mmCIF file with all atom_site columns, C-alpha atoms in Angstrom:
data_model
loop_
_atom_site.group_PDB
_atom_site.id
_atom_site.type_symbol
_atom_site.label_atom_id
_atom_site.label_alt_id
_atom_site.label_comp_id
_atom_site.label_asym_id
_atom_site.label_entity_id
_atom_site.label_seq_id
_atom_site.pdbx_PDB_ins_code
_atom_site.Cartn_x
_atom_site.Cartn_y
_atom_site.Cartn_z
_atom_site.occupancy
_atom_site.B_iso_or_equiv
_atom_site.pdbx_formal_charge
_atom_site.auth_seq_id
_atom_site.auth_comp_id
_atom_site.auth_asym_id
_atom_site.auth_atom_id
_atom_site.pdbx_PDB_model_num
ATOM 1   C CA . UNK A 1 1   ? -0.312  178.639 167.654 1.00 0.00 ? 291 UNK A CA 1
ATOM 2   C CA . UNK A 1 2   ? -1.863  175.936 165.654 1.00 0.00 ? 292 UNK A CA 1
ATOM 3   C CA . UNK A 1 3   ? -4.698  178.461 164.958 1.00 0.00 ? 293 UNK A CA 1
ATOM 4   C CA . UNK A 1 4   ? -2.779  180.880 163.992 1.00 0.00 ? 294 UNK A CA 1
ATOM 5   C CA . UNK A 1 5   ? -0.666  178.557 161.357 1.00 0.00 ? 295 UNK A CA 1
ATOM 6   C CA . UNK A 1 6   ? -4.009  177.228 160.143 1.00 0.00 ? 296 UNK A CA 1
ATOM 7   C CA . UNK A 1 7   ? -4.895  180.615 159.640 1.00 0.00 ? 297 UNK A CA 1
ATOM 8   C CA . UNK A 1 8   ? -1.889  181.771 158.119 1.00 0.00 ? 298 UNK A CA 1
ATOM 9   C CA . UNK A 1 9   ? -2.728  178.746 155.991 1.00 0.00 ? 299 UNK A CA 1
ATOM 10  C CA . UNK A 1 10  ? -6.106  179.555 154.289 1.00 0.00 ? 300 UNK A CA 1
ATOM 11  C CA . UNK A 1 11  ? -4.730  183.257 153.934 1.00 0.00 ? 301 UNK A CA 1
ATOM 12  C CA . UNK A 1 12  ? -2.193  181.768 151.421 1.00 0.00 ? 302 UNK A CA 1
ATOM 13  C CA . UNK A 1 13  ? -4.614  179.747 149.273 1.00 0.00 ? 303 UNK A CA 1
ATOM 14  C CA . UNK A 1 14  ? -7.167  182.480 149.220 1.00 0.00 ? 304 UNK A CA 1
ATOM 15  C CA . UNK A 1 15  ? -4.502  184.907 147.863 1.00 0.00 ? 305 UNK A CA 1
ATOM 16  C CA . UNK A 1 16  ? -3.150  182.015 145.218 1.00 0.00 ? 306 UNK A CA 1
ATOM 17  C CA . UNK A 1 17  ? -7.028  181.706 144.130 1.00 0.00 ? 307 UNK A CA 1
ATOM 18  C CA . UNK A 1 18  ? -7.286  185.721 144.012 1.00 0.00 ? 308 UNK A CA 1
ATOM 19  C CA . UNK A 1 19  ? -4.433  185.691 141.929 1.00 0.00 ? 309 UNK A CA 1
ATOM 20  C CA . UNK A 1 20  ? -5.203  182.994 139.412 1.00 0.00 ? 310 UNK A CA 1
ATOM 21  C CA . UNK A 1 21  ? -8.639  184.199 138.806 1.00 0.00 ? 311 UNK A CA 1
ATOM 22  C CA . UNK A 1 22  ? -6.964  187.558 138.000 1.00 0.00 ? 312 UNK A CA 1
ATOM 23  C CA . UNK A 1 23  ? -4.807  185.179 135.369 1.00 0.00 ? 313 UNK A CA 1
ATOM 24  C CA . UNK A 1 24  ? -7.638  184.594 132.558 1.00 0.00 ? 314 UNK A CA 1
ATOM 25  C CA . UNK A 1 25  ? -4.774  183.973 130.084 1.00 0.00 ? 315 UNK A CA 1
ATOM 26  C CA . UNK A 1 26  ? -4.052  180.884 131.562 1.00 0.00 ? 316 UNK A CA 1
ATOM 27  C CA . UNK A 1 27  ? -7.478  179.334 130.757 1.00 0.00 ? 317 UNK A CA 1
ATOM 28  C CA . UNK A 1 28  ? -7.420  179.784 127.022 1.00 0.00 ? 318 UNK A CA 1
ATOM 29  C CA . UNK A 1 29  ? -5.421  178.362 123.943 1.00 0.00 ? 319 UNK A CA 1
ATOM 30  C CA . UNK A 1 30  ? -6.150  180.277 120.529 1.00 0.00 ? 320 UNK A CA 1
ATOM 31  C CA . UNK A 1 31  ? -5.906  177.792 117.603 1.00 0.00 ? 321 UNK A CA 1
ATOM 32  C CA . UNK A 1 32  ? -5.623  178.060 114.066 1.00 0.00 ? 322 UNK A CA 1
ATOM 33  C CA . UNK A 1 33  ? -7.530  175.629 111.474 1.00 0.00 ? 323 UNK A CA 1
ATOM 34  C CA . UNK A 1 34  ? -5.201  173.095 109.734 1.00 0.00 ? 324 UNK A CA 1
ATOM 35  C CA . UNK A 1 35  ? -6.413  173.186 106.212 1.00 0.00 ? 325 UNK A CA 1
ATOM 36  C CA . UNK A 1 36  ? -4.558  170.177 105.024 1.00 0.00 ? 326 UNK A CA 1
ATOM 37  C CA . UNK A 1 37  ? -6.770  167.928 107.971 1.00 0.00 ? 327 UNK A CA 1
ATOM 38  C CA . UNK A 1 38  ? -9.864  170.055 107.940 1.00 0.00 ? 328 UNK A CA 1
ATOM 39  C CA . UNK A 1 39  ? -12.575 169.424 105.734 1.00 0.00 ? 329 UNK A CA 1
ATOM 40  C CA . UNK A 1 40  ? -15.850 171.409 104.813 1.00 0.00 ? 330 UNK A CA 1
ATOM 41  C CA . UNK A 1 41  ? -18.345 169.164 102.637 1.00 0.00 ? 331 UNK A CA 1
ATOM 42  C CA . UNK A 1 42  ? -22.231 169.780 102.004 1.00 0.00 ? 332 UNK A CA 1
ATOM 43  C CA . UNK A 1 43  ? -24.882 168.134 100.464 1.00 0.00 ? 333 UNK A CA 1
ATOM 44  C CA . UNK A 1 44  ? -28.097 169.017 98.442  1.00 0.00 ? 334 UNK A CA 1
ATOM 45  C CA . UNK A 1 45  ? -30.979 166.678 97.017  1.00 0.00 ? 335 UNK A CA 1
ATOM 46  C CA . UNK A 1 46  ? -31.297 166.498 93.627  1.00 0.00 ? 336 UNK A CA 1
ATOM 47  C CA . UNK A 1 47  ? -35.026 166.158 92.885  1.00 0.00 ? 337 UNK A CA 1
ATOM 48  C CA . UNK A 1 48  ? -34.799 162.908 95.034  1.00 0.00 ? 338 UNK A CA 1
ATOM 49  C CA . UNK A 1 49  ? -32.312 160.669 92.234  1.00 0.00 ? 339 UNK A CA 1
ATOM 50  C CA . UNK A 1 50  ? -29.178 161.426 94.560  1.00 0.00 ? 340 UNK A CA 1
ATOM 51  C CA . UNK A 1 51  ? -27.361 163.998 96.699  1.00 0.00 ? 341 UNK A CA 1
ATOM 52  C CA . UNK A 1 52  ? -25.135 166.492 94.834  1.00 0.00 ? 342 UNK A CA 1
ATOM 53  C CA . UNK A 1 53  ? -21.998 166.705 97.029  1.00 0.00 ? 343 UNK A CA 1
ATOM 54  C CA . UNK A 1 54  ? -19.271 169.380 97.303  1.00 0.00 ? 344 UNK A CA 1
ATOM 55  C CA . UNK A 1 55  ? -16.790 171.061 99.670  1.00 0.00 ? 345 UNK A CA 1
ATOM 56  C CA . UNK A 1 56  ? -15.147 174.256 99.823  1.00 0.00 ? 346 UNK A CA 1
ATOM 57  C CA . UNK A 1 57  ? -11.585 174.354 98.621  1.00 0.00 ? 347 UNK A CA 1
ATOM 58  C CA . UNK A 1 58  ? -10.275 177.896 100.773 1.00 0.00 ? 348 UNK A CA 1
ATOM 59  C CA . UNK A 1 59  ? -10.993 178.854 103.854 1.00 0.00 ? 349 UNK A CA 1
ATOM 60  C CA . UNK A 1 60  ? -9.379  180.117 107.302 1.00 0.00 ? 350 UNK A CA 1
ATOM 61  C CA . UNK A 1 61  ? -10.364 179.653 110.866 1.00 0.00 ? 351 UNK A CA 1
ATOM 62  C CA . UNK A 1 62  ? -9.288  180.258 114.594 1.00 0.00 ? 352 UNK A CA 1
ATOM 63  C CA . UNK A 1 63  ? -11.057 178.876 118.140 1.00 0.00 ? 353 UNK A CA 1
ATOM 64  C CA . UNK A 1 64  ? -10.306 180.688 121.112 1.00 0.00 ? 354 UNK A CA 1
ATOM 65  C CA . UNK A 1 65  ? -10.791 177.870 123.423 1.00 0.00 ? 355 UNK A CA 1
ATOM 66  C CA . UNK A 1 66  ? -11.980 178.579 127.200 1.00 0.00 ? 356 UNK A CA 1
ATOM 67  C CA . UNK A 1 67  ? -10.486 175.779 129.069 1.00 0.00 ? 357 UNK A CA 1
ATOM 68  C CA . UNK A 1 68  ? -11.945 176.895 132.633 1.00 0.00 ? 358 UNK A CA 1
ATOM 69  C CA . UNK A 1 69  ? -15.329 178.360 131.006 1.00 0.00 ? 359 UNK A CA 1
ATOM 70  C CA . UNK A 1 70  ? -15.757 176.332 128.078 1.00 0.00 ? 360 UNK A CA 1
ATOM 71  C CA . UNK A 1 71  ? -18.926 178.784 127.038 1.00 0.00 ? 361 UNK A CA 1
ATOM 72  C CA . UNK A 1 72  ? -17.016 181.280 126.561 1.00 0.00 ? 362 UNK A CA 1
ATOM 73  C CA . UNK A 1 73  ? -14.750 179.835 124.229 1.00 0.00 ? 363 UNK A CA 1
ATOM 74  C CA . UNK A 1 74  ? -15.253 181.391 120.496 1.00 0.00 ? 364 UNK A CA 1
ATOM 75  C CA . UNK A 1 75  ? -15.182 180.222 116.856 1.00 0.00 ? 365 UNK A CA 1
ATOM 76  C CA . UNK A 1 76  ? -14.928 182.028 114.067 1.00 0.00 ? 366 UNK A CA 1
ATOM 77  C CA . UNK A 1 77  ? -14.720 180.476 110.569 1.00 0.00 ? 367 UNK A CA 1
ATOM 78  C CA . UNK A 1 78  ? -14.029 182.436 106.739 1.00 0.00 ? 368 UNK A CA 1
ATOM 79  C CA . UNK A 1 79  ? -14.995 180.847 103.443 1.00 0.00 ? 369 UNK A CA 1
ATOM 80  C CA . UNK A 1 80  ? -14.357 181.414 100.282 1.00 0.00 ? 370 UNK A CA 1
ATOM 81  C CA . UNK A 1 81  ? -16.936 180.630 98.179  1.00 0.00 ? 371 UNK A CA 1
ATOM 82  C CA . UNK A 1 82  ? -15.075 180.835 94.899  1.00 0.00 ? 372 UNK A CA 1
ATOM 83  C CA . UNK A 1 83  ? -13.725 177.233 96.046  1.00 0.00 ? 373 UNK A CA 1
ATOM 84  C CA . UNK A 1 84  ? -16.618 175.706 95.845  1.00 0.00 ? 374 UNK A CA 1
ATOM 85  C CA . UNK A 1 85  ? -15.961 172.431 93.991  1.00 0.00 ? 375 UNK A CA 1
ATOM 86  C CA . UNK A 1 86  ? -18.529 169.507 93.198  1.00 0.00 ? 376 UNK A CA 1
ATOM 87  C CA . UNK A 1 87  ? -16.457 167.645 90.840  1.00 0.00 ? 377 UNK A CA 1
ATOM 88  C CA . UNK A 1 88  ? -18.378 168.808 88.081  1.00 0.00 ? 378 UNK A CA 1
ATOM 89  C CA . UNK A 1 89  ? -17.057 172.005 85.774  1.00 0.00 ? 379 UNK A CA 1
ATOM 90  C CA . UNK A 1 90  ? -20.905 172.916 84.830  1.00 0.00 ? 380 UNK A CA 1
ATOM 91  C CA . UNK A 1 91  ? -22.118 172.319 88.281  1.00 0.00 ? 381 UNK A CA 1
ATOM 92  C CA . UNK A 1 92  ? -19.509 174.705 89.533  1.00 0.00 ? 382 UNK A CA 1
ATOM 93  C CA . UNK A 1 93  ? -20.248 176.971 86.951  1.00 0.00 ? 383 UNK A CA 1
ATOM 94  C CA . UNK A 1 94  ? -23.778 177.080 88.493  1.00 0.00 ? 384 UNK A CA 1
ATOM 95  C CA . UNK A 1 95  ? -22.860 177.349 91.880  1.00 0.00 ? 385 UNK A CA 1
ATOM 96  C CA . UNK A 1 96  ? -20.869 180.465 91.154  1.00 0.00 ? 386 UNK A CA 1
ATOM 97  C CA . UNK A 1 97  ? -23.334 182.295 89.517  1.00 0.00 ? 387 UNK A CA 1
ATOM 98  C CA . UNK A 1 98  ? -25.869 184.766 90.546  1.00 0.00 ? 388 UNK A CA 1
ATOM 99  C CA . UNK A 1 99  ? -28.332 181.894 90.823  1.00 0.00 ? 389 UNK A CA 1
ATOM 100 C CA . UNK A 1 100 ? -26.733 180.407 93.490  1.00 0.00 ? 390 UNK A CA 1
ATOM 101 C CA . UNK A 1 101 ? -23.547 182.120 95.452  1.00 0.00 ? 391 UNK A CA 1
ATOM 102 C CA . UNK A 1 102 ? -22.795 185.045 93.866  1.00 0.00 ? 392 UNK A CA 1
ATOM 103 C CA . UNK A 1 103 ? -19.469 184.909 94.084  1.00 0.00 ? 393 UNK A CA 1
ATOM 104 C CA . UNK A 1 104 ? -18.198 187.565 92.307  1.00 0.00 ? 394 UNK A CA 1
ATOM 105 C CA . UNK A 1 105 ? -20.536 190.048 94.425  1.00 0.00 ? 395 UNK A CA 1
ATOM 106 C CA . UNK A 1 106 ? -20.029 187.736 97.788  1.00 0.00 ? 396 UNK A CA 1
ATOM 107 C CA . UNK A 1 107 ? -17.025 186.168 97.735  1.00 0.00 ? 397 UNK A CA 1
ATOM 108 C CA . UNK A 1 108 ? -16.995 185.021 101.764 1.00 0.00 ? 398 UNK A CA 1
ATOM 109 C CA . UNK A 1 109 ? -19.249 183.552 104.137 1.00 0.00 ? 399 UNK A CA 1
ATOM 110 C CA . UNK A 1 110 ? -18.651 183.440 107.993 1.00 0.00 ? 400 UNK A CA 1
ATOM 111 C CA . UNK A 1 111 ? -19.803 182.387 110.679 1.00 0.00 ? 401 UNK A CA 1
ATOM 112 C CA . UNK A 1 112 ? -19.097 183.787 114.200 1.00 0.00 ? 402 UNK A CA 1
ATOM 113 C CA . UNK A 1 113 ? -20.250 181.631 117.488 1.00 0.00 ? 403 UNK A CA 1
ATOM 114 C CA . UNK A 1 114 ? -22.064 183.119 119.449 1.00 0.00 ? 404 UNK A CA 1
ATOM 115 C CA . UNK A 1 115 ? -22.888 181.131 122.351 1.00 0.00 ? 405 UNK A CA 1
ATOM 116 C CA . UNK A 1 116 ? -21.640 177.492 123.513 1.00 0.00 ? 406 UNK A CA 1
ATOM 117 C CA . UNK A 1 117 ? -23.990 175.152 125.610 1.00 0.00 ? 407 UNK A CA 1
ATOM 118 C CA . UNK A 1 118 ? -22.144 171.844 126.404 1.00 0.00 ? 408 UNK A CA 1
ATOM 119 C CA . UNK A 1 119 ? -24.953 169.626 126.293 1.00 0.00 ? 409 UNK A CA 1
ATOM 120 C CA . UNK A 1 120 ? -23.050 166.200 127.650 1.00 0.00 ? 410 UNK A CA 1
ATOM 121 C CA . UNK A 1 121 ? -19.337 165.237 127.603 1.00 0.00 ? 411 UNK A CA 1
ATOM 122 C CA . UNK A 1 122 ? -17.200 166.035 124.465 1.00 0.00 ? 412 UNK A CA 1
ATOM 123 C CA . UNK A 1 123 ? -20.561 167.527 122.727 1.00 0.00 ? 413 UNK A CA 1
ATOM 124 C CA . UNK A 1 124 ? -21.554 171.003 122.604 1.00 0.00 ? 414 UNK A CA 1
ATOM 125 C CA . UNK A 1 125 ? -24.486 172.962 120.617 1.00 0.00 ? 415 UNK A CA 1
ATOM 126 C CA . UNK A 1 126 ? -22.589 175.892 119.074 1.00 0.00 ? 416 UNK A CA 1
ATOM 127 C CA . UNK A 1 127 ? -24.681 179.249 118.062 1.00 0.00 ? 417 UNK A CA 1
ATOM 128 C CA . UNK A 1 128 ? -23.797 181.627 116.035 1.00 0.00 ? 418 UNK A CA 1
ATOM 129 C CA . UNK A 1 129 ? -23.960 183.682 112.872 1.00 0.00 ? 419 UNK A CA 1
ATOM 130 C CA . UNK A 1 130 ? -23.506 182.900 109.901 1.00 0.00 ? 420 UNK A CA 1
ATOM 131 C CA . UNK A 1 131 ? -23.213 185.249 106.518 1.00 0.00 ? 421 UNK A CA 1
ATOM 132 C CA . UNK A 1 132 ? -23.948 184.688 103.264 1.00 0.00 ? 422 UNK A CA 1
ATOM 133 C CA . UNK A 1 133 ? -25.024 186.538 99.967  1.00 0.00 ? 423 UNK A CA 1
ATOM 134 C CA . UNK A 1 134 ? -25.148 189.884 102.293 1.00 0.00 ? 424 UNK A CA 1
ATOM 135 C CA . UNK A 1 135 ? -27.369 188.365 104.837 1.00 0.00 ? 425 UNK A CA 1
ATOM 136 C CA . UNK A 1 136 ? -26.857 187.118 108.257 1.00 0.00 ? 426 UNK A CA 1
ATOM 137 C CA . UNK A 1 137 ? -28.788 184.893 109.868 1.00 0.00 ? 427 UNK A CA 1
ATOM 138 C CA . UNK A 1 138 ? -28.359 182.068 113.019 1.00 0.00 ? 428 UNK A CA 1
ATOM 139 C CA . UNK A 1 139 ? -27.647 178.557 112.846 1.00 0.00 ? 429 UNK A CA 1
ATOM 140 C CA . UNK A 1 140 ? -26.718 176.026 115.479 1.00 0.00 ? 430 UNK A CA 1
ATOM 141 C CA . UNK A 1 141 ? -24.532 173.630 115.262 1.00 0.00 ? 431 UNK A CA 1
ATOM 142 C CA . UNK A 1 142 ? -23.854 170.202 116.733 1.00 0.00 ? 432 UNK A CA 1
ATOM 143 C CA . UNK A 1 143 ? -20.057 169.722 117.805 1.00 0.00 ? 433 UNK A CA 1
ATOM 144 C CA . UNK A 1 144 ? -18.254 166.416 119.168 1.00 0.00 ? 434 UNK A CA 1
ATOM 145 C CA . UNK A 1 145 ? -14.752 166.992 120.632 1.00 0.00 ? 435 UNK A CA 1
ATOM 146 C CA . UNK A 1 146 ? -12.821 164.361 119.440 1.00 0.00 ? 436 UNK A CA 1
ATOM 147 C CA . UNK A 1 147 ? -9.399  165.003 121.141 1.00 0.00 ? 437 UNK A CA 1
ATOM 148 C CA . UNK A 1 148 ? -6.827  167.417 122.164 1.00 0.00 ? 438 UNK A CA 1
ATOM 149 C CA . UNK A 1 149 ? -3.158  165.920 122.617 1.00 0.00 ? 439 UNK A CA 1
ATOM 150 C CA . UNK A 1 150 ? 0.457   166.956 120.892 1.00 0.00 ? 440 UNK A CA 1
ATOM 151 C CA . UNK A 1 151 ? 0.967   166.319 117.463 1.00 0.00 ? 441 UNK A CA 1
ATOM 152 C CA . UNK A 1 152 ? 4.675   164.176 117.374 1.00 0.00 ? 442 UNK A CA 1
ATOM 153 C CA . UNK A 1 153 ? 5.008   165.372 114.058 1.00 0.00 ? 443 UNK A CA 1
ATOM 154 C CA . UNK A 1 154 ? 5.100   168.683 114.819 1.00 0.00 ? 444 UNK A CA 1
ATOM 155 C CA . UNK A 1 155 ? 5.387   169.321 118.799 1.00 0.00 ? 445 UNK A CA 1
ATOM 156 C CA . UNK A 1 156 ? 2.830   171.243 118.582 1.00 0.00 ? 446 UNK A CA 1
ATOM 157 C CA . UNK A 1 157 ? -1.023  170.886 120.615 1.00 0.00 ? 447 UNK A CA 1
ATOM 158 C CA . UNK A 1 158 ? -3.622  169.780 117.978 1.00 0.00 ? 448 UNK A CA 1
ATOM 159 C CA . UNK A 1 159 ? -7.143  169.301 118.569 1.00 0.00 ? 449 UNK A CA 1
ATOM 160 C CA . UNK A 1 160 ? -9.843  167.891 116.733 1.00 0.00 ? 450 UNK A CA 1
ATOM 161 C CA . UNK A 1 161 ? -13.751 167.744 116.200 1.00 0.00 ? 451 UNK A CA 1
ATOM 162 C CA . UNK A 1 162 ? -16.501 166.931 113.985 1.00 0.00 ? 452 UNK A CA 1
ATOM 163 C CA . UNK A 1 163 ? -19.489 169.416 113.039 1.00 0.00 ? 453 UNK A CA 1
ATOM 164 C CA . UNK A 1 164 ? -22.817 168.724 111.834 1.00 0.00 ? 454 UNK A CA 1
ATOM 165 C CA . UNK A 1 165 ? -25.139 171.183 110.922 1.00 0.00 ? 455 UNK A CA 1
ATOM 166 C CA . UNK A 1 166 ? -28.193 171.860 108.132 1.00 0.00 ? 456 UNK A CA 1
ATOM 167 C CA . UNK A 1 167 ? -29.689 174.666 106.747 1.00 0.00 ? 457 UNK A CA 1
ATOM 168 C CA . UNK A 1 168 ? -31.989 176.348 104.812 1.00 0.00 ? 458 UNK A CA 1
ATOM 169 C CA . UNK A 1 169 ? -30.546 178.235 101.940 1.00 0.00 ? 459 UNK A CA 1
ATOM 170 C CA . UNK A 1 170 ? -33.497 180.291 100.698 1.00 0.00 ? 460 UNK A CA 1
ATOM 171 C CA . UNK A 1 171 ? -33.312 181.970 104.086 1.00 0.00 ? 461 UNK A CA 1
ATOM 172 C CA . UNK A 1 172 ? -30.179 183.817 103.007 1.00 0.00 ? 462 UNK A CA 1
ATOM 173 C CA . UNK A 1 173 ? -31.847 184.894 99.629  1.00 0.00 ? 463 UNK A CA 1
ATOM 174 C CA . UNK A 1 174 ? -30.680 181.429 97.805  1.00 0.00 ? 464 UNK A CA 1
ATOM 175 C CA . UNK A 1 175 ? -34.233 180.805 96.724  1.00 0.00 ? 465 UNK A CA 1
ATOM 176 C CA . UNK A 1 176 ? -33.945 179.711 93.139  1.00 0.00 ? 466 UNK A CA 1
ATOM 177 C CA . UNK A 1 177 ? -34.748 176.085 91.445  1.00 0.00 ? 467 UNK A CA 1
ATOM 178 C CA . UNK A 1 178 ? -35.962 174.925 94.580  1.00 0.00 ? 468 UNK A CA 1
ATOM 179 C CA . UNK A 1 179 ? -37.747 172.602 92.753  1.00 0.00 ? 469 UNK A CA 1
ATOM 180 C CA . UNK A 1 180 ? -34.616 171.182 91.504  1.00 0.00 ? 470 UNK A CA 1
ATOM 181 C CA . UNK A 1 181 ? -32.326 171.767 94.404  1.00 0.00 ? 471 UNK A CA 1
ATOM 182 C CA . UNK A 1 182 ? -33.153 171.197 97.795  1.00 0.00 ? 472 UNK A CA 1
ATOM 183 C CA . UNK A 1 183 ? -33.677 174.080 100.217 1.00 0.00 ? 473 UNK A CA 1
ATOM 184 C CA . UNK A 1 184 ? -32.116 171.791 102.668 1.00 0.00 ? 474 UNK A CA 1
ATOM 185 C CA . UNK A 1 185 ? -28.803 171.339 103.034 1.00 0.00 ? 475 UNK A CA 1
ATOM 186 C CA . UNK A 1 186 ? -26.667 169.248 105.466 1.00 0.00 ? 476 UNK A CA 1
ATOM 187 C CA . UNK A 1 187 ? -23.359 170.929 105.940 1.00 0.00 ? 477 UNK A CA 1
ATOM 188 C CA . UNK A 1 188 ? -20.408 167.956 107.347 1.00 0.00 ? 478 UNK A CA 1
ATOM 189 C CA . UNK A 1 189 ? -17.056 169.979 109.084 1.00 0.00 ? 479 UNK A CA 1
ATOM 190 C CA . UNK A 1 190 ? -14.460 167.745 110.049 1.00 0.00 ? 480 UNK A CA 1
ATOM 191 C CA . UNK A 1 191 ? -12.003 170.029 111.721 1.00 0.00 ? 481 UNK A CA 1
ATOM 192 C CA . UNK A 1 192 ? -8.616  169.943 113.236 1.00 0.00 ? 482 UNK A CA 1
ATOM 193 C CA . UNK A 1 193 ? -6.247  172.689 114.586 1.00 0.00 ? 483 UNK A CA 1
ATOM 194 C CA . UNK A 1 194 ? -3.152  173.605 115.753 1.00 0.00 ? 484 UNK A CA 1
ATOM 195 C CA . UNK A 1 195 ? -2.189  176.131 118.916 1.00 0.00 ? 485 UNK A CA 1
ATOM 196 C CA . UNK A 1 196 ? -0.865  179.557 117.784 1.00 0.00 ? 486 UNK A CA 1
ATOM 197 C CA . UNK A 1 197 ? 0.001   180.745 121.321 1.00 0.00 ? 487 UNK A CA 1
#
């Protein structure tokens, strides 16, 4: 009899696990990016006297976030590059132009993860594409979870990282006054969003 109930037993829980791997819903959380918290800043040498700075004004983003296969989970990131803003009106002016962005011929960039290697706890590598002036290429970058909790302010789940990332801009065609303007540029995301679902 005791056999039988301990059998009866480990029936159950292999039917609950059955059923809850059929349940991938329950493992992820979409999210939308909170514009007013999230920032998008880069920076670019200037011949070596200082580092022009900047950010992008407009943008949109959503994470589908894999709680039980973190991996898995996605991001996927719009920009407008119109909103690019340095502080300066003739900087701007430059940045807009064919030299540079191209705006009124490629007025988004994206990026699109592709892969997600969590490489200790709370950081992850993130891969993915990223598109520019027509041309797509891969980056990586370096992601630190900074926390996940509700917002009081507005009941809702919130969570929020910091991104790090550089790149090479004459890789995506950007290849003028690089004698002027550094081909490197560090690219500073600090992120947070709310839950849709």
């Amino acid at each position: 009899m005791l056999k039988l109930k301990s059998f009866i037993f480990i029936l159950f829980l292999s039917i609950c696990s059955i059923s809850y791997a059929q349940e991938p819903s329950q493992c992820i959380e979409y999210y939308k990016l909170d514009k007013t918290y999230t920032s998008i800043v880069w920076y670019a040498d200037r011949m070596r006297y200082s580092r022009t700075i900047g950010r992008f004004a407009d943008f949109e983003g959503t994470i589908e976030l894999n709680n039980c296969e973190i991996n898995k989970s996605k991001i996927d990131i719009l920009i407008d590059t119109n909103s690019i803003a340095s502080g300066s009106d003739e900087i701007d002016r430059q940045l807009k132009s064919i030299t540079f962005f191209d705006v009124e011929n490629h007025p988004e960039a994206r990026f699109q993860s592709t892969n997600i290697n969590l490489v200790e706890k709370d950081n992850a590598e993130v891969t993915g594409n990223f598109t520019m002036l027509g041309k797509t290429r891969e980056i990586s970058l370096k992601v630190r979870f900074n926390k996940k909790a509700i917002d009081p302010l507005v009941n809702l789940m919130r969570t929020g990282y910091s991104i790090r990332t550089n790149v090479k801009r004459s890789k995506w065609g950007m290849d003028k006054l690089l004698a002027f303007v550094s081909d490197d540029i560090s690219i500073v995301i600090e992120a947070e969003a709310l839950k849709v679902n």
